[in-house]
Backbone as numpy.savetxt, mean C-alpha at the origin, in Angstrom:
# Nx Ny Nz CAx CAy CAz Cx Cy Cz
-48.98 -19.89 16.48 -48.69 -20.01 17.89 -47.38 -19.32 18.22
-46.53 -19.36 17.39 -45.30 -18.87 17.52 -45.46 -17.75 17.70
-45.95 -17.04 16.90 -46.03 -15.73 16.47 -46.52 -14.85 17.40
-47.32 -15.83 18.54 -48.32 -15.22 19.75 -46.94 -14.94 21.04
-46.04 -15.93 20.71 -45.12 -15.64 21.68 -44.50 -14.36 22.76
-44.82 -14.09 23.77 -44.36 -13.07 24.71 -42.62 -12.78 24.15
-42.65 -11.23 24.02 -41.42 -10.75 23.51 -40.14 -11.21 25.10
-40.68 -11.29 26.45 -39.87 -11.68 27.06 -39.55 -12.94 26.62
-40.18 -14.45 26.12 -39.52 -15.06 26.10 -38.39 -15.24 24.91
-39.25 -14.38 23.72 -37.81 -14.16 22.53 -36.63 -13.91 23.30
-36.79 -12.78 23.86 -35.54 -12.20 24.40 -34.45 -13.22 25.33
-35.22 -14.03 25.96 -34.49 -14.78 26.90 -33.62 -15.86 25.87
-34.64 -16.62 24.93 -33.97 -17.49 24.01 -32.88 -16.71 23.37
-32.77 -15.52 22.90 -31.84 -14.59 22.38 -30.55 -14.74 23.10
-30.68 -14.45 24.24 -30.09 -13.95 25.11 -29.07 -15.30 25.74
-30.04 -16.45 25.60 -29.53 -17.89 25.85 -28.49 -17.83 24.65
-28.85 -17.73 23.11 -27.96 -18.11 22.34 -27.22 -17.19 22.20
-26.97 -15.86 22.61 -25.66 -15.69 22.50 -24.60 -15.54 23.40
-25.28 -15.89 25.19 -24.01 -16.54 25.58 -23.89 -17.79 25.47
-24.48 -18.77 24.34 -23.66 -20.18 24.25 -23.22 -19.95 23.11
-22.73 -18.85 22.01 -21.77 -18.45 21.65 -20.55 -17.95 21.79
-20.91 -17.06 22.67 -19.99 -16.67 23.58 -18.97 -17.63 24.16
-19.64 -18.62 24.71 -18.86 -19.57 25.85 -18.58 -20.23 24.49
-18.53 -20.70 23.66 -17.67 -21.59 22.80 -16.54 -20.72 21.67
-16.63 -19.34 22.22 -15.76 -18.72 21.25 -14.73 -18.95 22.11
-14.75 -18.78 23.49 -13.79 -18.96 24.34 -13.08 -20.19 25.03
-13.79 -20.99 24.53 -13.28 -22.60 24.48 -12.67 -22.72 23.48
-12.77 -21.97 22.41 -12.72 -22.65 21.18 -11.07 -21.67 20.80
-9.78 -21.93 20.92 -8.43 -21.03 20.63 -8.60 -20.59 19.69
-9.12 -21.60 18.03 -8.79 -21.12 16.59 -9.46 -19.78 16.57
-10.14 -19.62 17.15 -11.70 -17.93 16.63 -10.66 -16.95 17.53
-9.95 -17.60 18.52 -9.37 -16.18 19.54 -8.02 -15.84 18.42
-7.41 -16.84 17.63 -5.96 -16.84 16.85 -6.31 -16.22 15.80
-7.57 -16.59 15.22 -7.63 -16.36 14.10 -8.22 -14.57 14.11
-8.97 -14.35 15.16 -9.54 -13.24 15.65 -8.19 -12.13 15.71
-7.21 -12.60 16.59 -6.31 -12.04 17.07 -5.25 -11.76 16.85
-4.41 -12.93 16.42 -3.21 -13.20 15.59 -2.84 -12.85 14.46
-3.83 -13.19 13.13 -3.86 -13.02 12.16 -4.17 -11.78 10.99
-4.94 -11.16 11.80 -5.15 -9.86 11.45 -3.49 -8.68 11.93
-2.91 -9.19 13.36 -1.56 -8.18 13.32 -0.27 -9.09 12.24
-0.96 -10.02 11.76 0.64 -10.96 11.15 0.32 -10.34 9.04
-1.31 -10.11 8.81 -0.89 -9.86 7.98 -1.16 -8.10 7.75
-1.47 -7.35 8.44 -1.08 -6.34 9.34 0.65 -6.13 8.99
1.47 -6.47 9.33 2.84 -6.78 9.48 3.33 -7.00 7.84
2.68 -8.03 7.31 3.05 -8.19 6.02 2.81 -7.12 5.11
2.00 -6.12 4.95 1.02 -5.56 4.52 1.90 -3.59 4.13
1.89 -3.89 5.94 2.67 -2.60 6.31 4.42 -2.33 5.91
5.07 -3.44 6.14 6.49 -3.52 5.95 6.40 -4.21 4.69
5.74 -4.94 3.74 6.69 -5.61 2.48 5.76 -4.39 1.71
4.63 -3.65 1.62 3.73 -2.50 0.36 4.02 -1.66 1.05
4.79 -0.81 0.06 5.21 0.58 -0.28 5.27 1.08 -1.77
4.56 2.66 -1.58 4.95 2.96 -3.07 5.41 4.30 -2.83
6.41 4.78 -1.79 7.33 5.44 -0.88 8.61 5.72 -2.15
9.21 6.23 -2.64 10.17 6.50 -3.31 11.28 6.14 -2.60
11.90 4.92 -3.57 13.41 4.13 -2.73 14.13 4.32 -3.57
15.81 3.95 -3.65 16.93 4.38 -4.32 16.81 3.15 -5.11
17.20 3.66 -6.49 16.77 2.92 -7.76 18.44 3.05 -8.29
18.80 1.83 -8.57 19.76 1.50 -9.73 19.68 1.58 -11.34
20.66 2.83 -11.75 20.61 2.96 -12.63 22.15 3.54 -13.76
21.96 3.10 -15.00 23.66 2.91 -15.57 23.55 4.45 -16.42
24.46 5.21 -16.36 24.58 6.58 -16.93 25.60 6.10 -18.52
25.25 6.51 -19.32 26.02 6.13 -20.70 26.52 7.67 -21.08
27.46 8.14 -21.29 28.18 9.54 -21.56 29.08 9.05 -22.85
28.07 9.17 -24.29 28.90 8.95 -25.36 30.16 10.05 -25.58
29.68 11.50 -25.24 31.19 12.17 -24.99 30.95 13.26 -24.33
32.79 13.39 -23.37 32.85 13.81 -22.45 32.53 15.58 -22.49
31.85 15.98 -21.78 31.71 17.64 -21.75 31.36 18.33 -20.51
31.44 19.69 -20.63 30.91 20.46 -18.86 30.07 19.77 -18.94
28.90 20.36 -19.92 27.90 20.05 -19.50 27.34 18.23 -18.92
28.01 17.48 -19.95 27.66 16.15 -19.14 28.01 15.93 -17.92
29.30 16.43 -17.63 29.45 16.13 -16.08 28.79 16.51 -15.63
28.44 18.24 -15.88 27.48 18.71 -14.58 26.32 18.18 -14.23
25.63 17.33 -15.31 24.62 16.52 -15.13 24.41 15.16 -14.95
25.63 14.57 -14.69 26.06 13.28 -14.02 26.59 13.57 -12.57
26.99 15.58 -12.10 27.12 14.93 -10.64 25.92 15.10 -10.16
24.81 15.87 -11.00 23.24 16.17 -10.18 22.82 15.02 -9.85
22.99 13.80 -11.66 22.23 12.68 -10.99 23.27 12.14 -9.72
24.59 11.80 -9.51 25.33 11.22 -8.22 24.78 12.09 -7.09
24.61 13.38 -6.84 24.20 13.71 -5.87 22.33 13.62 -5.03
22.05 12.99 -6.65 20.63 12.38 -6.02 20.29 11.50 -5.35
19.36 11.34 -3.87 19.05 10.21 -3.01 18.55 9.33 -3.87
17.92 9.54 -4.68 16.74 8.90 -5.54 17.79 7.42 -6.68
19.08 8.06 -6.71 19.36 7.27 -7.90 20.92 6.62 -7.04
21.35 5.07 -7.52 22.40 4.63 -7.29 23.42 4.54 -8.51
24.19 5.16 -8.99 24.71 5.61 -10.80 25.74 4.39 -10.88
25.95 3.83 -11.77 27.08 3.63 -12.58 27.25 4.17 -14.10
28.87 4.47 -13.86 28.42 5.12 -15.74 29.46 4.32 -16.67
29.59 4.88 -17.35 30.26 3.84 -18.58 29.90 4.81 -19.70
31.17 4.62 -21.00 31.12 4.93 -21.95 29.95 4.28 -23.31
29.54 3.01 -23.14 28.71 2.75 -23.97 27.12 2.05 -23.47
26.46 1.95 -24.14 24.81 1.09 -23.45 25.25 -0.19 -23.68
25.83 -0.63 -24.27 26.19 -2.06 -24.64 26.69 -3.03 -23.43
27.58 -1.76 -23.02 27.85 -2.80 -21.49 26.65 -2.55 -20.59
25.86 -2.20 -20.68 24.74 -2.29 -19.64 23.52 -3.17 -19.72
23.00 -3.05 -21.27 22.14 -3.92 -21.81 21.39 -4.67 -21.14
22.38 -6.13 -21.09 22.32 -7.29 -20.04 21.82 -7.10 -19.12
22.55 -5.96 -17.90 22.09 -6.13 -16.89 20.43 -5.33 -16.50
20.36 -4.45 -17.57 18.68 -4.63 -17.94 18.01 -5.37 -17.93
18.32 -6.41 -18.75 17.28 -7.10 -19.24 17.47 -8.27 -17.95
18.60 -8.49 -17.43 18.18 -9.57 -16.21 17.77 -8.83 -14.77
17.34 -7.71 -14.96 16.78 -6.98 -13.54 17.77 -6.51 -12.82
18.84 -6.25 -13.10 19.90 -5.79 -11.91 20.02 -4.37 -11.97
19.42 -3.67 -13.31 19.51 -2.25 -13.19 18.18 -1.41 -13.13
17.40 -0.69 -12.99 16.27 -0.65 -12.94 16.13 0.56 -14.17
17.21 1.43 -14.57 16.87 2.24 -15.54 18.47 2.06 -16.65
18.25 2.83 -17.63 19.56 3.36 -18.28 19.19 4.56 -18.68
20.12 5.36 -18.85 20.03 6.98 -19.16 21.35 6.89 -20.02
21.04 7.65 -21.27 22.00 7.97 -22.35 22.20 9.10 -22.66
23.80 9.61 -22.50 23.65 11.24 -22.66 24.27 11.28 -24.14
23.43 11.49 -25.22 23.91 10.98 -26.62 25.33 12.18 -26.91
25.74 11.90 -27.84 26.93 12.68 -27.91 26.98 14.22 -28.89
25.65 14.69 -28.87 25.21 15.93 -28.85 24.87 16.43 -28.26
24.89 16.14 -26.85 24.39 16.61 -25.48 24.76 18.05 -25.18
25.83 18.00 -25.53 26.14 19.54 -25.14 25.67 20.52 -25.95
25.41 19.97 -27.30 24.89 21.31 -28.50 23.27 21.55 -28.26
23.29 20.44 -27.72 20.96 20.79 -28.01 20.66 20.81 -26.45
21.64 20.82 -25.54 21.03 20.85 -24.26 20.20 22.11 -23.95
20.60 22.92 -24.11 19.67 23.93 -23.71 18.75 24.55 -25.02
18.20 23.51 -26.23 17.68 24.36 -27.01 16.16 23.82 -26.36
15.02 24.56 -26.97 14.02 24.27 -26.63 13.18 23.26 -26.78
13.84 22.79 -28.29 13.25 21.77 -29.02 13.17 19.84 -28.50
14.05 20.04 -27.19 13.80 19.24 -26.80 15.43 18.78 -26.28
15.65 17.38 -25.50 16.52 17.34 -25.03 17.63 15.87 -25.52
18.62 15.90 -25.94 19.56 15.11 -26.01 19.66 13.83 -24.95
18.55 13.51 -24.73 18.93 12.34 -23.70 17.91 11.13 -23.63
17.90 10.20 -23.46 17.57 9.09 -23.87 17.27 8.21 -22.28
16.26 7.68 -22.07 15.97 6.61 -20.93 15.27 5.41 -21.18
16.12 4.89 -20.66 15.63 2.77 -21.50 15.83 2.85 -20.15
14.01 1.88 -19.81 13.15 1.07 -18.74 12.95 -0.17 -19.04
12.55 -0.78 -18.11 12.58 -2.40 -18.66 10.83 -2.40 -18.32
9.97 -2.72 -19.92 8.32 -2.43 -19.26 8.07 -3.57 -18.47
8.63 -4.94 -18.79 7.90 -5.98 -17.38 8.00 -5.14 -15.92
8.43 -4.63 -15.65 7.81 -3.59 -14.48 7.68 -1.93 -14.70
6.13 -2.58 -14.86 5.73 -0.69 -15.35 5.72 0.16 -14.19
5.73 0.09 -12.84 5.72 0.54 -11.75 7.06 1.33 -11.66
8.06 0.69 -11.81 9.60 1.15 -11.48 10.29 1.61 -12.73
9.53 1.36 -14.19 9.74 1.91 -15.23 9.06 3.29 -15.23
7.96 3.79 -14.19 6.99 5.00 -14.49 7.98 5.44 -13.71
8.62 5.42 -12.64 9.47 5.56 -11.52 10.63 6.34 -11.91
11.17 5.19 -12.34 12.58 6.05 -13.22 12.49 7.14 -14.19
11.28 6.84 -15.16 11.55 7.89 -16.07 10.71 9.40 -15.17
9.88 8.98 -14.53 9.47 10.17 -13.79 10.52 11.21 -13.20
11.43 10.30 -12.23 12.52 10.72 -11.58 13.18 11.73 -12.70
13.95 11.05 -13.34 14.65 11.40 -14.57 14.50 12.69 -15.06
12.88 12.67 -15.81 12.31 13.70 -15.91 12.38 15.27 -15.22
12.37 14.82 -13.87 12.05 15.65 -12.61 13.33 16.10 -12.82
14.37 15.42 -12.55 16.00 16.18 -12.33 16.43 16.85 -13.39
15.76 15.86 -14.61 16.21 16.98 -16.28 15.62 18.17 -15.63
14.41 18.81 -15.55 14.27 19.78 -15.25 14.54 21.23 -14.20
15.34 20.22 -13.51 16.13 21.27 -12.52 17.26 21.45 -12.46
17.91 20.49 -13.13 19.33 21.03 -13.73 19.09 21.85 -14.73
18.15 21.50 -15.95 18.42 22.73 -16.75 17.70 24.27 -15.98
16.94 24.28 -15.13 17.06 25.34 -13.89 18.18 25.72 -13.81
18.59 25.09 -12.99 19.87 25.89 -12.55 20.91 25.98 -13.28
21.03 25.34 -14.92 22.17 25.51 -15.81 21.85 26.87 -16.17
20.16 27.06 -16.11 20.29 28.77 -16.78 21.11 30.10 -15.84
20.29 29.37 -14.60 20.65 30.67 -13.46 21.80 30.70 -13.72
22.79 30.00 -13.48 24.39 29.97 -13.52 24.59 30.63 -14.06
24.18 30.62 -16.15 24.98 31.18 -16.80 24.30 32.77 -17.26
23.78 33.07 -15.40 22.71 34.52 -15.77 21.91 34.57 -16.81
21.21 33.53 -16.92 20.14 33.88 -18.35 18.83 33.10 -17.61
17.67 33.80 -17.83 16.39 33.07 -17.23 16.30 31.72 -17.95
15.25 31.33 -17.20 15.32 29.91 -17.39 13.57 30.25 -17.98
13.06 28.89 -19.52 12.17 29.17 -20.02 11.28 28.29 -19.00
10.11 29.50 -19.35 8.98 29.34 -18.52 8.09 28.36 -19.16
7.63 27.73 -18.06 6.40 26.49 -18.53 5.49 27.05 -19.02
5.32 26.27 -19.84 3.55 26.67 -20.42 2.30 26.72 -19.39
2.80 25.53 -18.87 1.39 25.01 -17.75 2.22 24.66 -16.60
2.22 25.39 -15.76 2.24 25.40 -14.25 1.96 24.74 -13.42
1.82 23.57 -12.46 1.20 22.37 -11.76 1.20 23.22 -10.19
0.72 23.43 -9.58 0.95 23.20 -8.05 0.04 22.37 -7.15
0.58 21.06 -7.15 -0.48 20.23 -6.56 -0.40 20.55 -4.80
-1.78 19.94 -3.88 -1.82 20.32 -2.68 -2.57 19.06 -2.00
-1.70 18.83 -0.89 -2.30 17.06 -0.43 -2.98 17.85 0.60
-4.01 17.08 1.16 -5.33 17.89 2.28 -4.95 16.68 3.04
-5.06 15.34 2.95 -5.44 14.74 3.52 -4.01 13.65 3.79
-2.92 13.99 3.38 -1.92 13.21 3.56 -0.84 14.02 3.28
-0.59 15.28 3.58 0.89 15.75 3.43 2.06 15.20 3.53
2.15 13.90 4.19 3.79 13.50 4.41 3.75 12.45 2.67
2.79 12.88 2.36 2.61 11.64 1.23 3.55 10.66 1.38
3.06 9.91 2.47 3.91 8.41 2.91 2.29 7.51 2.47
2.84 6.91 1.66 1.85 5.20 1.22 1.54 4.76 2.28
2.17 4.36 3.39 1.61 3.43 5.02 0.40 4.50 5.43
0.40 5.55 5.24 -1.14 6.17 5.60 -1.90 5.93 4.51
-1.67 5.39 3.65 -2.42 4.96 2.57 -2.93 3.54 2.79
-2.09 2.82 2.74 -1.95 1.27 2.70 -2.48 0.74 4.07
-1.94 1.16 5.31 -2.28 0.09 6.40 -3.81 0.72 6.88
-4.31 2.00 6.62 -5.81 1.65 6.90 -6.87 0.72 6.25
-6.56 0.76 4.45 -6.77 -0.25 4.06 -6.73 -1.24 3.80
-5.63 -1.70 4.79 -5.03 -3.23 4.79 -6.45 -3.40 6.29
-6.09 -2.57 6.66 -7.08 -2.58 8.15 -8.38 -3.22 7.50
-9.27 -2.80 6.81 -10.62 -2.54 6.32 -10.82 -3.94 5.67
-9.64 -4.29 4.60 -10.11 -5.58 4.23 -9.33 -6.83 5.13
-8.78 -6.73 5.53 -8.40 -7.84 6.41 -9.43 -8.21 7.34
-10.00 -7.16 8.41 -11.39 -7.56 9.12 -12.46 -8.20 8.40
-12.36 -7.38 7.51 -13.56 -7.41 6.02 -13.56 -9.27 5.95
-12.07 -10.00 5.79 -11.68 -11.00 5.63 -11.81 -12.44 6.43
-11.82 -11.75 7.58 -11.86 -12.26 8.91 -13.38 -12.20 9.35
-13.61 -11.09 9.21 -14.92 -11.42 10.07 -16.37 -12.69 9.45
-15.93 -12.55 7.99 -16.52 -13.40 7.04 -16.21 -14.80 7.24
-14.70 -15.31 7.75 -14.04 -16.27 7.21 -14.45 -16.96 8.95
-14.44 -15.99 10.02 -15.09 -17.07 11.42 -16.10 -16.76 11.43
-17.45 -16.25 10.57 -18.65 -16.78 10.29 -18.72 -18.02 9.81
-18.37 -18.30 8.85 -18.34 -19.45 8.01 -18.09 -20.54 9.06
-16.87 -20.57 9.51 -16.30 -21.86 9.87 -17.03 -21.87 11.36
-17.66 -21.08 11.87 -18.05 -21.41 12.99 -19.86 -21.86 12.69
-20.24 -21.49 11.91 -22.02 -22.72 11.39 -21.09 -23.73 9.92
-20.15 -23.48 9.94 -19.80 -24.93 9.23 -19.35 -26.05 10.06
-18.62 -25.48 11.20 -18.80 -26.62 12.26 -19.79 -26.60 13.32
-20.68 -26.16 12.95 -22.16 -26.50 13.59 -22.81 -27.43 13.11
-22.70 -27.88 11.63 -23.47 -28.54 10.82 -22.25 -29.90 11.06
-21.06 -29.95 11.28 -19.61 -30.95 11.07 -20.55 -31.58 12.50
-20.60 -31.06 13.87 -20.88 -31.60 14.62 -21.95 -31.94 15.34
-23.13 -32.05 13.95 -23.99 -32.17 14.44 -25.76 -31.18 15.31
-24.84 -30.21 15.53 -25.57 -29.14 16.58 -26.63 -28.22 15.77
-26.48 -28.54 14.91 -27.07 -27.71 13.94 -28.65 -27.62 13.95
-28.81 -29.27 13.76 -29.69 -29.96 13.39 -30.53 -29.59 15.08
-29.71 -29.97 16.01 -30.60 -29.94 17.67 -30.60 -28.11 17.67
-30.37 -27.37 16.74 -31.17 -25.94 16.97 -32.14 -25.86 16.58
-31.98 -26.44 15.09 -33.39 -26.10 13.95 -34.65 -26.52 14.76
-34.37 -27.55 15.92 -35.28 -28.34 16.27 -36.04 -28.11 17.77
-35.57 -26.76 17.95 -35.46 -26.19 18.75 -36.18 -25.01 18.27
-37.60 -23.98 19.11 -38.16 -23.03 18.87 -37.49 -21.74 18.20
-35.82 -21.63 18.51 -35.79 -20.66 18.16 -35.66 -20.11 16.67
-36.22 -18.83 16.22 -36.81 -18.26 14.86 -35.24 -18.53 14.11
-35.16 -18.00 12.55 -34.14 -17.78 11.78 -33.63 -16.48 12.48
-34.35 -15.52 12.55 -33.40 -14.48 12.93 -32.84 -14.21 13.97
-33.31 -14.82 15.01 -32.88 -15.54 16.14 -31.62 -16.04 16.28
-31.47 -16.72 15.54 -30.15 -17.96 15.01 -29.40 -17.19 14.60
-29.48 -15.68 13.54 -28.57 -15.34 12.67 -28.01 -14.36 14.26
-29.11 -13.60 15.04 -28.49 -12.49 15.73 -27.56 -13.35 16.62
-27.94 -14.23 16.96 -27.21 -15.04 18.29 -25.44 -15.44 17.92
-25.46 -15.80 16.56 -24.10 -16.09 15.65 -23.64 -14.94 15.70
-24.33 -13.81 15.21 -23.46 -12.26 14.75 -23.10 -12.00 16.09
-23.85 -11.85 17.09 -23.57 -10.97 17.84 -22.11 -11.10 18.64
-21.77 -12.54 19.00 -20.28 -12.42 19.89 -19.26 -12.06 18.68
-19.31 -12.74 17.36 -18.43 -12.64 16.83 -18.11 -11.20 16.03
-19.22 -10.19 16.10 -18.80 -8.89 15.96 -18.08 -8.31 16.84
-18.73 -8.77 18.35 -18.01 -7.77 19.27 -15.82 -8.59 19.39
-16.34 -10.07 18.80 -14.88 -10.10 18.78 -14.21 -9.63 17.28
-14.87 -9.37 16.58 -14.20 -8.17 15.63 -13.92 -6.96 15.82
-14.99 -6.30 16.71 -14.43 -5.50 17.37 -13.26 -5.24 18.05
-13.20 -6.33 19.13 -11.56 -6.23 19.89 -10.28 -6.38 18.72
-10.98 -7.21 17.44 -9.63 -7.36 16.22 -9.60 -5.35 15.70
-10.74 -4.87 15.72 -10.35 -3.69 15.30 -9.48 -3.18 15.86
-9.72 -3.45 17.56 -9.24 -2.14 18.29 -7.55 -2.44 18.38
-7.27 -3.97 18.23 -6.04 -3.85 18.48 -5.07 -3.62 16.93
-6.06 -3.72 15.86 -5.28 -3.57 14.63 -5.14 -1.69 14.75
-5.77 -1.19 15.25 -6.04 0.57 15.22 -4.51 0.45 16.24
-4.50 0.46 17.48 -3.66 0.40 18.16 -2.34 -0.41 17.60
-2.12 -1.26 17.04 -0.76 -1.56 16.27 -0.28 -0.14 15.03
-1.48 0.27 14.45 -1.43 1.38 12.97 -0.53 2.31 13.57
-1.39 2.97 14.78 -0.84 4.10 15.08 0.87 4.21 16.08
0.64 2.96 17.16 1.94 2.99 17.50 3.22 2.24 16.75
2.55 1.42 16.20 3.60 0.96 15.50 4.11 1.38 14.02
3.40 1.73 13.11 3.62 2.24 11.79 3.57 3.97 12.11
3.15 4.22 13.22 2.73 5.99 13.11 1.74 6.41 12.19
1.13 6.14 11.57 -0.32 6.48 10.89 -1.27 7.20 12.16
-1.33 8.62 11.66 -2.29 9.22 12.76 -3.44 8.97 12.66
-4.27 9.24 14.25 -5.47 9.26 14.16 -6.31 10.08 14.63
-6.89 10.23 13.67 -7.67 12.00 14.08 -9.01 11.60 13.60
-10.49 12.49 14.44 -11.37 12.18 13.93 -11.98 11.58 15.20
-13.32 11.00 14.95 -14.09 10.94 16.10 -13.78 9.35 16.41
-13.36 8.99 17.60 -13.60 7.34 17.95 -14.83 6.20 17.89
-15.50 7.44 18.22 -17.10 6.73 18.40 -17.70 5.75 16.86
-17.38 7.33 15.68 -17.60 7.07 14.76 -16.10 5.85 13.73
């Protein structure tokens, strides 16, 4: 008999249940807060506390003995944004503050620095990371790395002699993120699963308090089909995911600057 049913009257029962969804999303504050609020608060958290943006790193310079060449490569590292220096004559006074987190690298310019600096075989210098953070340990010695290699650049030019050529050559090329800033990384996908999060989490609680108060039971009991029931639930609370999209898109771009390019529709 059901099954014989006129598609106008599906439609009308349809149409019944999802504006008495509707009208209780809007009675109801928690679905508009939780809809609304919560998606720009952790939005906010998301965007300002995750970064993997290159910040100024503390780190202790050890100069077992004094030479040009060490200085010249203690003022490259002082003149780097990348690094905050203290130096000192031994690792011993630094140690400690390794191991309790207050320094994030040590660099040792051993006291042959000046004889093997420019041989090929490799370099006189030494970097102690602390591995409980492998992130800021890949960090430092990366850095490190990077500046060894452009000081001894420019130690060659100086002293008119070429500088040896790499074996292997890198020239990497970003397509899709040139400012290589992480927040164009991070807050679209903070975007994606946070809705992702939300839109799941006021499904739930809105047929879990269907069943808390009862109402549940006066649908089942009621003609209308399962799929009926499911479209009538989805439907307001997508389009109010929707409005959570549009205003999390509109916080990305004016507030973090993350561009947006590309079709709206899609």
């Amino acid at each position: 008999m059901k099954d014989r049913e006129p598609l106008a009257l599906r439609w009308r029962r349809l149409t019944g249940l999802i504006v008495k969804e509707s009208r209780q999303v809007l009675r109801d504050p928690s679905s508009v807060l939780i809809a609304g609020v919560m998606p720009l608060l952790l939005l906010f958290l998301f965007g300002y506390g995750v970064t993997f943006d290159p910040r100024q790193l503390d780190v202790a310079l050890v100069v077992e003995q004094q030479s040009s060449e060490s200085a010249s490569f203690q003022a490259s590292l002082e003149n780097s944004t990348l690094f905050e220096v203290e130096t000192g004559p031994d690792r011993r006074l630094f140690e400690r503050a390794l191991t309790l987190g207050e320094l994030d690298g040590l660099i040792v310019l051993q006291a042959d620095f000046a004889e093997k600096a420019f041989r090929a075989e490799g370099a006189p210098i030494q970097v102690i990371v602390d591995g409980g953070d492998p992130n800021t340990a890949y960090l430092v010695s990366g850095y490190v790395e990077l500046l060894w290699a452009n000081w001894l650049e420019q130690e060659w030019i100086s002293r008119g002699r070429p500088a040896l050529a790499p074996s292997v050559q890198l020239e990497p090329q970003v397509w899709f993120n040139p400012e290589i800033s992480s927040r164009n990384y991070l807050v679209p996908g903070s975007i994606a699963i946070i809705l992702t999060t939300i839109g799941a989490l006021l499904t739930a609680l809105v047929v879990a308090r269907e069943w808390e108060r009862g109402t549940m039971e006066a649908l089942l009991a009621t003609p209308v089909g399962i799929l009926e029931l499911l479209i009538g639930k989805l439907v307001p609370y997508f389009l109010l995911g929707l409005g959570s999209m549009a205003l999390a898109v509109i916080t990305a771009v004016l507030l973090f600057g993350v561009p947006f390019r590309g079709s709206l529709a899609v």
